[in-house]
XYZ file of N, CA and C in Angstrom:
816
model
N -60.383 94.801 44.581
C -59.265 94.767 45.276
C -57.383 93.837 45.446
N -58.296 92.552 44.938
C -57.350 91.307 45.033
C -56.434 91.295 44.330
N -57.352 91.873 42.772
C -56.785 92.001 41.550
C -55.070 92.457 41.291
N -55.003 93.530 42.056
C -54.297 94.557 42.842
C -53.225 94.402 44.066
N -53.012 93.266 44.109
C -52.105 92.816 45.267
C -51.209 92.291 44.709
N -49.212 91.629 45.331
C -49.689 90.964 44.152
C -49.266 89.320 44.186
N -49.157 88.591 43.789
C -49.889 87.556 44.021
C -48.731 86.670 44.066
N -49.244 86.959 46.031
C -48.961 86.414 47.046
C -49.081 84.794 47.336
N -50.115 84.389 46.199
C -50.559 82.874 47.226
C -49.512 81.687 46.327
N -49.346 82.257 45.663
C -47.818 80.478 44.630
C -46.792 80.465 45.062
N -46.210 82.053 45.433
C -44.959 82.183 45.563
C -44.458 82.381 47.496
N -45.516 82.983 48.551
C -45.663 82.795 50.061
C -44.447 81.598 50.405
N -45.340 80.796 49.897
C -44.206 79.501 50.649
C -43.347 79.155 50.056
N -41.836 79.782 48.862
C -40.974 79.823 48.447
C -39.774 80.477 50.091
N -39.539 80.367 49.826
C -37.733 80.646 51.354
C -37.104 81.613 50.129
N -36.241 81.000 49.097
C -35.909 81.227 48.561
C -35.959 81.195 47.070
N -35.890 82.703 45.766
C -35.726 82.526 44.550
C -34.172 82.429 44.164
N -33.564 81.350 43.703
C -32.076 81.237 43.105
C -32.172 81.381 40.623
N -31.819 82.377 40.600
C -31.831 82.651 38.402
C -30.460 81.316 38.279
N -30.364 80.628 37.517
C -29.680 80.551 36.715
C -28.948 81.238 35.513
N -27.722 81.752 34.752
C -28.247 82.197 34.034
C -26.582 82.072 32.805
N -25.797 82.842 31.913
C -25.498 82.983 31.234
C -25.791 84.101 30.374
N -24.894 84.223 29.410
C -24.922 85.273 28.022
C -24.702 84.382 27.213
N -24.856 83.057 27.447
C -24.353 82.120 26.151
C -24.896 79.996 26.263
N -24.964 80.457 25.587
C -26.427 78.659 24.965
C -24.551 77.682 25.158
N -25.115 77.177 25.553
C -24.322 75.557 25.574
C -23.284 75.121 27.107
N -23.262 76.280 27.610
C -22.850 76.200 28.279
C -23.074 75.133 29.833
N -24.377 74.870 30.213
C -24.948 73.832 30.970
C -25.218 74.218 31.636
N -25.862 75.422 31.498
C -27.132 75.704 32.421
C -28.271 74.925 33.007
N -28.761 74.268 32.211
C -29.397 73.697 32.756
C -29.532 72.278 33.861
N -27.953 71.343 33.187
C -27.303 70.403 34.396
C -26.966 71.106 35.451
N -26.327 72.750 35.436
C -25.788 72.564 36.725
C -27.726 73.304 37.438
N -28.048 73.806 36.829
C -29.904 74.125 37.252
C -30.553 72.494 38.556
N -29.765 71.582 37.402
C -30.914 70.359 38.003
C -29.345 69.432 38.750
N -28.654 69.673 38.848
C -27.504 68.894 40.044
C -27.723 69.936 40.943
N -27.619 71.058 40.369
C -27.666 72.368 42.466
C -29.084 71.402 42.813
N -30.515 71.099 42.222
C -31.364 71.014 42.711
C -31.217 70.055 43.302
N -30.535 68.924 42.719
C -30.026 67.551 43.405
C -29.434 67.941 44.681
N -27.960 68.563 45.172
C -27.499 69.113 45.640
C -28.313 69.097 46.944
N -28.707 70.559 46.715
C -29.629 71.197 48.212
C -30.691 69.807 48.851
N -31.299 69.097 47.116
C -32.459 67.713 47.371
C -32.001 67.032 48.964
N -30.229 67.095 48.552
C -29.326 65.871 49.023
C -29.021 66.472 51.032
N -29.435 67.900 50.860
C -28.926 68.438 52.156
C -29.918 68.798 53.070
N -30.814 67.732 52.511
C -32.482 68.062 53.149
C -33.392 68.910 52.137
N -33.210 69.698 51.265
C -34.026 70.995 51.270
C -35.731 70.074 49.991
N -36.433 70.977 50.066
C -36.749 70.649 48.796
C -38.082 71.885 47.677
N -37.144 71.807 46.712
C -36.512 71.984 45.828
C -37.342 72.444 44.123
N -37.587 73.788 43.978
C -38.864 74.226 42.839
C -37.573 74.424 41.378
N -37.570 73.256 40.274
C -36.890 74.340 38.786
C -38.327 74.701 38.291
N -38.222 75.865 37.730
C -38.916 77.110 36.932
C -37.732 76.889 35.580
N -38.726 76.155 34.484
C -37.847 75.748 33.013
C -38.160 77.007 32.615
N -37.442 78.128 32.325
C -38.113 79.791 31.102
C -36.912 79.682 29.808
N -37.367 78.858 29.705
C -35.963 78.481 28.515
C -36.892 77.990 28.092
N -38.290 78.501 27.203
C -39.115 78.120 26.460
C -39.271 77.147 25.174
N -37.702 77.598 23.706
C -37.360 77.680 22.828
C -36.522 75.723 23.648
N -35.955 75.553 25.078
C -35.275 74.337 25.176
C -35.533 74.537 25.687
N -36.507 73.936 26.157
C -36.829 73.250 27.203
C -36.389 72.256 28.010
N -35.460 71.185 28.743
C -34.454 70.286 28.867
C -35.008 69.872 30.261
N -34.652 70.970 31.197
C -35.207 69.603 32.257
C -35.755 68.239 31.846
N -36.864 68.691 31.653
C -38.231 67.156 31.896
C -37.438 65.901 31.091
N -37.136 65.839 30.333
C -35.946 65.599 30.063
C -34.674 64.636 30.878
N -34.568 66.606 31.251
C -33.530 65.783 32.674
C -33.319 64.257 33.481
N -34.767 64.900 33.877
C -35.942 63.968 35.610
C -36.518 63.023 34.003
N -36.361 62.649 32.980
C -37.320 61.103 32.823
C -39.075 61.298 33.323
N -39.278 62.347 32.961
C -40.720 62.966 33.111
C -41.474 63.848 32.410
N -40.432 63.569 30.601
C -41.541 64.291 29.583
C -42.473 64.628 29.128
N -43.160 63.292 29.809
C -43.842 62.616 29.756
C -44.903 62.446 30.280
N -44.667 63.956 31.914
C -45.992 64.040 32.286
C -46.694 64.659 32.039
N -48.284 65.148 32.375
C -48.777 66.343 32.028
C -48.844 67.062 33.602
N -49.165 68.794 33.152
C -49.936 68.853 34.797
C -50.993 70.423 34.467
N -51.889 69.257 35.607
C -52.778 69.021 36.175
C -53.234 70.589 37.454
N -54.419 71.374 36.301
C -54.926 72.401 37.603
C -55.452 72.363 37.796
N -55.337 72.811 39.326
C -56.194 73.465 41.199
C -56.379 74.369 41.149
N -56.914 74.504 42.704
C -57.931 75.444 42.293
C -57.425 76.599 42.591
N -55.581 76.680 43.527
C -54.825 77.970 42.372
C -54.256 77.781 40.812
N -53.961 77.037 40.644
C -52.721 77.027 38.833
C -53.112 75.467 38.778
N -52.140 75.579 38.428
C -51.114 74.838 37.143
C -50.464 73.595 39.418
N -50.624 72.971 38.968
C -49.802 71.905 40.437
C -48.274 71.857 39.201
N -47.064 72.107 39.325
C -45.730 71.570 38.967
C -45.585 69.507 38.914
N -44.414 69.620 38.379
C -44.814 68.051 38.288
C -43.582 67.113 38.704
N -44.000 66.456 40.103
C -42.821 65.817 41.260
C -41.899 64.727 40.580
N -40.597 64.807 40.586
C -40.334 63.670 40.540
C -40.004 62.202 41.355
N -40.241 62.501 41.726
C -40.100 61.727 43.390
C -41.089 61.464 44.441
N -40.960 59.923 44.865
C -41.611 59.316 45.384
C -42.701 61.013 46.957
N -41.294 60.940 47.386
C -41.509 62.212 48.483
C -41.869 63.113 48.702
N -41.895 64.041 46.523
C -42.169 64.957 45.322
C -41.426 66.405 46.316
N -40.345 65.730 46.599
C -38.627 66.375 47.123
C -37.947 67.680 46.321
N -38.817 67.350 44.935
C -38.388 68.596 43.653
C -39.015 68.284 43.487
N -40.105 69.729 42.843
C -41.041 69.417 41.042
C -40.723 70.432 39.923
N -41.500 70.330 39.287
C -41.349 71.117 38.355
C -42.459 71.599 37.689
N -41.480 72.608 36.393
C -42.496 73.770 35.901
C -41.711 73.863 34.334
N -42.594 73.525 33.260
C -41.618 73.861 32.135
C -42.809 74.149 30.994
N -42.450 75.065 30.002
C -43.083 74.920 28.367
C -43.079 73.274 27.903
N -42.241 71.827 28.522
C -42.777 70.954 28.027
C -43.233 70.278 27.988
N -44.300 70.794 29.059
C -45.094 69.809 29.694
C -46.228 69.874 29.036
N -46.047 71.514 28.539
C -47.540 72.329 28.068
C -47.697 71.596 26.546
N -46.743 71.910 25.976
C -46.746 71.615 24.147
C -47.315 69.505 23.893
N -48.207 69.945 22.669
C -49.690 68.483 22.411
C -48.103 68.275 22.561
N -46.995 67.583 21.519
C -45.669 66.313 21.043
C -44.478 66.847 21.589
N -43.687 66.936 21.884
C -42.723 67.081 21.880
C -41.578 67.459 21.477
N -41.894 67.574 19.267
C -40.949 67.884 18.992
C -41.533 69.139 18.316
N -43.004 69.893 18.630
C -43.386 71.070 18.010
C -42.741 72.495 19.115
N -42.528 73.264 17.820
C -41.334 74.942 17.875
C -42.783 75.259 18.821
N -41.129 76.245 19.740
C -42.159 77.342 19.743
C -42.528 78.874 19.100
N -43.076 78.962 18.647
C -41.834 80.535 17.291
C -42.728 81.172 17.858
N -42.752 82.360 19.218
C -43.776 82.744 19.412
C -43.067 84.171 18.983
N -43.451 85.799 18.596
C -42.561 86.619 19.301
C -43.162 87.296 21.390
N -42.207 87.999 21.116
C -42.052 88.556 22.548
C -43.203 89.112 23.596
N -44.037 88.801 22.689
C -45.236 89.789 24.243
C -45.905 88.368 23.765
N -46.242 87.332 23.684
C -46.160 85.925 24.107
C -45.548 85.188 24.574
N -44.190 85.094 24.500
C -43.347 84.419 25.746
C -43.902 84.978 27.354
N -44.195 87.113 27.087
C -43.234 87.292 28.387
C -44.783 86.749 28.962
N -46.306 86.859 28.693
C -46.850 86.574 28.682
C -46.820 85.285 29.564
N -46.211 83.935 29.169
C -45.872 82.915 29.676
C -45.770 82.668 30.631
N -44.249 83.958 30.798
C -43.199 83.491 32.227
C -44.235 84.341 32.592
N -44.658 85.708 32.926
C -45.895 86.050 34.137
C -46.386 84.617 34.423
N -47.247 84.556 33.946
C -47.477 82.708 33.981
C -47.380 82.186 35.018
N -46.378 82.160 34.425
C -45.545 81.031 34.654
C -44.901 81.223 36.921
N -44.938 82.212 36.717
C -44.361 83.026 38.227
C -45.127 82.636 39.214
N -46.856 83.129 38.156
C -48.501 83.741 39.630
C -48.817 82.725 39.152
N -48.697 81.766 38.470
C -50.042 80.688 38.330
C -50.072 79.334 38.536
N -48.335 78.770 39.249
C -47.955 77.555 39.550
C -47.746 77.122 41.361
N -48.867 76.881 41.398
C -48.472 75.307 43.340
C -47.149 75.732 43.553
N -46.725 76.271 44.067
C -45.633 75.140 44.354
C -45.925 74.735 45.251
N -46.453 75.261 46.338
C -46.599 75.078 47.509
C -45.295 74.942 49.079
N -44.574 74.445 50.139
C -43.422 75.066 50.757
C -42.592 74.817 49.972
N -41.686 75.499 49.164
C -40.143 75.335 49.090
C -38.880 76.486 49.647
N -38.209 75.319 49.832
C -36.768 75.927 50.628
C -36.454 76.694 49.113
N -36.107 76.400 48.339
C -35.166 76.694 47.023
C -35.905 76.801 45.784
N -36.921 77.954 45.017
C -36.545 77.204 43.361
C -35.697 78.064 42.286
N -35.518 77.336 41.198
C -34.271 76.931 40.950
C -34.599 77.582 39.641
N -34.696 78.892 38.412
C -35.312 79.517 37.969
C -34.333 79.696 36.324
N -34.210 78.227 35.607
C -32.948 78.343 34.922
C -33.801 78.783 33.670
N -32.706 80.171 33.484
C -33.071 80.622 32.217
C -32.767 80.536 30.829
N -32.873 80.713 29.668
C -32.794 81.114 28.061
C -31.434 81.582 28.226
N -30.692 81.419 26.525
C -29.528 81.978 27.127
C -29.014 83.357 26.306
N -28.255 84.134 26.954
C -28.061 85.195 26.661
C -29.196 86.320 27.102
N -29.339 88.400 27.398
C -29.856 89.009 27.939
C -30.721 89.408 27.211
N -31.908 88.406 26.527
C -33.074 89.028 25.790
C -34.349 89.262 26.550
N -35.071 89.293 25.771
C -37.421 89.929 27.095
C -37.057 87.991 27.873
N -36.900 87.936 27.812
C -37.165 86.902 28.726
C -36.251 87.041 30.069
N -35.664 87.462 30.146
C -35.109 87.370 31.519
C -35.133 88.617 31.703
N -35.923 89.282 31.439
C -36.236 91.154 31.593
C -37.327 91.168 31.801
N -37.826 90.200 32.189
C -39.695 89.608 32.125
C -39.650 88.670 32.771
N -38.774 88.116 33.111
C -38.455 87.047 34.006
C -37.700 88.213 35.620
N -36.996 88.491 35.710
C -36.763 88.755 36.894
C -37.393 90.456 36.932
N -38.104 91.063 35.743
C -39.461 91.720 36.742
C -40.338 91.165 37.339
N -40.782 89.489 36.374
C -42.570 89.527 36.647
C -41.275 89.200 38.921
N -39.990 88.493 39.227
C -40.222 87.898 39.984
C -39.610 89.083 41.303
N -39.615 90.346 41.074
C -39.438 91.478 41.318
C -40.052 90.969 43.390
N -41.238 92.192 42.753
C -42.553 92.059 43.614
C -41.125 90.922 44.434
N -41.073 89.600 44.928
C -40.390 88.489 46.163
C -39.084 88.129 45.766
N -38.548 89.322 45.635
C -36.979 89.473 46.230
C -36.166 87.964 45.683
N -36.253 88.212 44.560
C -34.864 86.861 44.693
C -33.906 86.852 44.811
N -33.391 85.728 45.742
C -31.965 85.708 47.023
C -31.070 86.611 46.301
N -31.036 86.216 44.399
C -30.138 86.150 43.374
C -29.716 85.002 42.672
N -28.964 85.586 41.292
C -28.489 85.274 40.371
C -26.404 83.944 40.556
N -27.269 83.026 39.727
C -25.447 82.006 39.521
C -25.501 82.242 38.316
N -24.558 83.035 37.508
C -24.176 83.059 36.388
C -22.829 81.502 36.172
N -22.981 80.819 34.288
C -22.333 79.654 34.763
C -21.575 80.619 33.385
N -20.600 79.431 33.208
C -19.873 80.261 32.164
C -18.409 78.633 31.675
N -17.906 78.477 30.701
C -17.458 77.080 30.547
C -15.696 77.774 30.432
N -15.015 77.408 30.786
C -13.322 78.382 31.167
C -12.386 79.336 29.687
N -13.441 78.696 28.002
C -12.483 79.387 27.681
C -12.962 80.981 27.059
N -11.891 82.021 26.758
C -12.583 84.070 27.179
C -12.889 83.676 25.944
N -14.122 82.399 24.585
C -15.439 83.540 23.854
C -16.474 82.933 25.184
N -16.452 82.373 25.834
C -17.206 82.828 26.777
C -17.244 83.032 28.014
N -16.489 83.343 28.183
C -15.813 83.983 29.200
C -16.136 85.972 29.054
N -16.247 86.392 28.394
C -15.874 87.224 27.512
C -18.202 87.807 26.950
N -18.537 86.308 26.960
C -20.501 86.752 26.500
C -20.878 86.602 28.355
N -20.342 86.163 29.214
C -20.477 85.885 31.182
C -20.581 87.639 31.521
N -19.295 88.318 31.390
C -19.469 89.340 31.230
C -20.358 90.241 30.879
N -21.234 90.299 29.718
C -22.005 90.750 29.702
C -23.255 90.309 29.944
N -23.089 89.428 30.979
C -24.143 88.963 31.896
C -24.367 89.887 33.102
N -23.205 89.823 33.633
C -22.517 90.838 35.415
C -23.386 92.022 34.742
N -22.855 92.803 33.337
C -23.765 94.229 33.014
C -25.077 94.010 33.210
N -25.513 92.930 33.340
C -26.598 92.716 31.983
C -27.802 92.683 34.529
N -26.817 92.213 34.996
C -27.021 91.663 36.540
C -26.970 93.600 37.175
N -25.992 93.585 36.635
C -25.932 95.282 37.397
C -26.870 96.023 36.490
N -26.804 96.130 35.117
C -28.300 96.772 35.646
C -30.085 96.931 35.662
N -30.129 95.552 36.191
C -31.529 95.011 36.544
C -32.182 94.894 38.277
N -30.256 95.418 38.106
C -29.942 95.382 39.991
C -30.737 94.044 40.851
N -30.050 92.897 40.038
C -29.758 91.392 39.452
C -28.442 91.284 41.224
N -28.212 91.022 41.944
C -27.598 90.844 43.156
C -26.957 88.947 42.562
N -25.479 88.831 42.308
C -24.631 88.187 41.829
C -24.268 87.065 43.198
N -24.751 86.013 42.670
C -23.679 85.467 44.074
C -23.035 84.391 43.778
N -22.807 84.506 42.362
C -20.827 83.582 42.306
C -21.226 83.562 41.348
N -20.141 82.250 40.566
C -19.531 82.362 38.940
C -19.205 81.296 39.208
N -20.210 80.011 38.874
C -19.073 78.912 38.115
C -18.747 78.453 37.060
N -17.704 77.638 37.361
C -17.023 77.594 36.113
C -17.036 75.702 34.998
N -17.850 75.369 34.798
C -18.812 74.201 34.489
C -17.950 73.760 33.285
N -18.623 72.103 32.973
C -16.991 71.950 31.815
C -15.159 72.150 32.029
N -14.478 71.757 33.142
C -13.435 72.474 33.673
C -13.166 71.067 34.331
N -12.525 71.087 33.279
C -11.896 69.820 32.644
C -12.362 68.091 33.001
N -11.796 66.724 32.183
C -12.368 65.587 32.481
C -11.651 64.946 32.928
N -12.708 64.001 34.197
C -12.350 62.872 34.791
C -12.272 61.709 34.104
N -10.736 61.568 33.424
C -10.832 60.199 32.572
C -11.173 59.096 34.221
N -12.483 58.686 33.783
C -12.863 57.358 33.990
C -11.728 55.786 34.635
N -10.927 55.912 33.945
C -9.981 54.670 34.320
C -8.882 54.993 35.211
N -8.428 56.184 34.714
C -7.206 56.310 35.519
C -7.131 57.881 36.726
N -7.817 57.928 36.947
C -8.508 59.570 37.161
C -7.606 60.817 37.151
N -7.247 60.794 36.652
C -6.088 62.640 35.735
C -7.584 63.112 35.038
N -7.395 64.714 35.771
C -7.744 65.377 34.837
C -7.983 66.489 34.067
N -8.289 66.033 32.322
C -7.847 67.223 31.341
C -8.366 68.382 31.142
N -7.461 68.403 31.287
C -8.253 70.469 31.168
C -9.062 70.486 29.456
N -9.229 70.208 28.926
C -10.031 70.198 27.080
C -10.297 71.439 27.039
N -10.883 72.520 27.181
C -11.328 73.924 26.822
C -9.734 74.117 27.199
N -9.970 74.947 28.438
C -8.870 75.638 28.926
C -8.538 75.186 30.832
N -8.548 75.973 31.474
C -8.864 76.664 32.577
C -7.920 77.982 33.754
N -9.197 78.191 34.501
C -9.435 79.203 35.047
C -10.288 80.659 34.985
N -11.222 80.130 34.017
C -11.758 81.598 33.284
C -12.406 81.633 33.756
N -13.045 81.484 34.540
C -14.205 81.646 35.138
C -13.883 82.289 36.480
N -12.265 82.297 36.712
C -12.213 82.510 38.521
C -11.612 83.345 38.223
N -10.910 83.909 37.256
C -10.435 85.198 37.268
C -11.542 85.681 36.578
N -12.510 85.834 35.613
C -13.581 86.509 35.605
C -14.011 86.712 37.173
N -13.840 86.742 38.181
C -15.359 86.632 39.045
C -13.761 88.008 39.914
N -12.558 87.191 40.337
C -11.827 88.636 40.635
C -11.925 89.159 40.059
N -11.257 89.603 38.526
C -12.124 91.035 37.775
C -12.762 91.682 38.235
N -14.468 90.433 38.345
C -15.566 91.306 38.637
C -16.189 91.392 40.468
N -15.077 91.261 41.045
C -14.863 91.239 42.493
C -16.131 90.290 42.760
N -16.778 89.184 42.173
C -18.165 88.355 42.414
C -17.448 87.396 43.200
N -17.931 87.197 44.520
C -17.577 85.242 44.506
C -17.282 83.965 43.522
N -16.432 83.250 43.517
C -16.401 82.029 42.867
C -16.219 80.772 43.502
N -17.766 80.534 42.266
C -18.135 79.485 43.541
C -17.241 78.314 43.783
N -16.767 77.915 42.633
C -16.069 76.926 42.430
C -16.135 76.248 40.359
N -15.288 75.134 40.142
C -15.277 75.062 38.572
C -16.245 72.582 38.652
N -16.304 73.231 37.761
C -17.528 71.385 38.144
C -17.249 70.314 36.678
N -16.973 69.445 37.238
C -15.680 69.156 35.961
C -16.654 68.027 35.068
N -16.606 68.275 33.505
C -16.577 66.789 33.029
C -17.515 65.008 33.280
N -18.479 64.755 33.341
C -18.444 63.363 33.982
C -19.395 63.200 32.633
N -18.770 61.682 31.817
C -19.112 61.438 30.841
C -20.618 60.033 31.393
N -20.441 59.571 32.190
C -20.738 58.427 32.802
C -22.443 59.008 33.077
N -22.510 60.172 34.514
C -22.910 61.093 34.038
C -23.693 61.674 32.623
N -23.247 61.912 31.716
C -23.756 62.881 30.937
C -24.474 61.407 30.620
N -23.572 60.369 30.078
C -25.187 59.122 30.002
C -26.082 58.382 30.897
N -25.395 58.832 31.685
C -27.268 58.516 31.995
C -27.988 59.340 31.834
N -27.835 60.559 31.653
C -28.504 61.822 31.278
C -29.461 60.530 29.810
N -28.492 60.144 29.875
C -28.692 60.488 27.244
C -29.871 59.470 27.601
N -29.328 58.294 28.418
C -29.550 57.362 28.117
C -31.411 56.643 29.051
N -31.833 57.635 29.879
C -32.900 57.918 30.759
C -32.878 56.974 31.794
N -31.577 56.686 32.292
C -31.094 55.847 33.273
C -31.482 57.388 34.540
N -30.903 56.061 36.370
C -31.369 57.376 36.994
C -30.812 58.211 37.552
N -31.302 59.237 37.127
C -29.522 60.337 37.175
C -29.442 60.466 38.496
N -31.088 60.281 39.240
C -31.481 61.022 40.790
C -30.181 60.037 41.382
N -30.275 59.110 41.475
C -29.519 57.593 42.108
C -28.221 57.469 41.483
N -27.608 58.230 40.057
C -26.415 57.768 39.941
C -25.525 59.654 40.907
N -26.521 60.536 40.071
C -25.796 61.483 40.836
C -24.615 61.674 42.079
N -24.987 61.267 43.366
C -23.978 61.693 44.161
C -22.574 60.348 43.562
N -22.837 59.395 42.804
C -21.526 58.851 42.321
C -20.432 59.382 40.869
N -20.964 60.565 41.350
C -20.744 61.295 40.073
C -19.338 62.240 41.153
N -18.545 62.631 39.733
C -17.149 63.375 39.920
C -16.733 64.727 40.374
N -18.485 64.739 39.524
C -18.726 66.117 40.222
C -19.432 66.762 40.906
N -19.996 65.535 41.849
C -21.192 65.762 42.766
C -19.863 66.643 43.351
N -18.227 66.362 44.545
C -17.652 67.189 45.590
C -17.663 68.462 45.251
N -18.496 69.402 43.695
C -17.833 69.959 43.421
C -18.984 70.601 43.134
N -19.837 69.841 43.247
C -22.088 70.556 42.996
C -22.529 70.530 45.077
N -21.594 69.669 45.533
C -22.140 69.519 46.401
C -21.358 71.019 47.572
N -20.379 71.105 47.410
C -19.360 72.371 47.540
C -20.528 73.553 47.402
N -20.520 73.830 46.057
C -21.335 74.854 45.314
C -22.505 74.664 46.649
N -23.231 74.179 46.427
C -24.537 74.149 47.553
C -24.477 74.670 48.886
N -23.257 74.159 49.357
C -22.782 74.537 50.576
C -22.913 75.754 51.182
N -22.064 76.367 49.910
C -21.611 78.114 49.982
C -23.463 78.766 49.467
N -24.077 78.262 49.231
C -25.681 79.116 48.954
C -26.321 78.531 50.641
N -25.767 78.163 50.732
C -27.202 77.190 51.906
C -25.914 78.431 52.927
N -24.672 78.643 52.961
C -24.374 78.988 53.904
C -24.360 80.451 53.616
N -24.842 80.642 52.739
C -25.439 81.928 52.145
C -26.480 83.045 52.792
N -27.036 81.942 52.950
C -28.914 82.109 52.889
C -28.790 82.173 54.431
N -28.672 81.209 55.045
C -28.464 81.544 57.150
C -27.260 82.409 57.616
N -26.415 83.211 57.136
C -26.502 84.360 57.453
C -27.263 85.601 56.711
N -27.333 85.870 56.235
C -28.279 86.203 55.414
C -29.636 86.427 56.788
N -29.891 85.262 56.597
C -31.355 85.009 57.889
C -31.033 84.981 59.073
N -29.802 85.657 59.807
C -29.196 85.734 61.188
C -29.397 86.724 60.884
């Protein structure tokens, strides 16, 4: 009888599940997932990140925990904690590969089975938010993720785009995916929206501007904000410096704090 019940135990302590999606690769979904987790933690929340980008698991490296191992406990896998007070925990296929350069050359069914296992078998404990970082596109993995999470009523999806028309076009398809799968869109984030010069503080729009806001208006969904490129933040990630400490000093921080606040406001309205 127990096997027919939904896997209550491991996600029962998670209050809100957010998916980070985009129809396109290279728009910074993993970066936004990471920075959003840090912004929510900054507001005193306990956050988990589930990295279902099976072919490009970059989250472990961003937190400098790529050499950590995942351990087993009675209720499944124990996620990797990134800080002393265990306020951010991660699960990624990156922790399960024998060598960091191993490629995941799997057909759909095997990927789908692992995603289901990630949803059912990670012992997250109590979390305010679980952020699910997804691969590009609207592939098998997305359908499996949404289906596996459906019994736990995800809060919704945040769509990430860059400002150019090509990127916006691909993200428009992701909106259709959300509609077809019944996933609520919490809003659109325009990432890489200008470059703030560290010397003169002038903002240069490298790609163009306003595509994300226009798409949100066109689709009738909230526009959560623009996140600028910050070369110093990128450098701290590349060099494995303490990104968590450097994040609040970033020029992207106010924009991300504003996005996190809108999500927090949305959840408090929902629960009131």
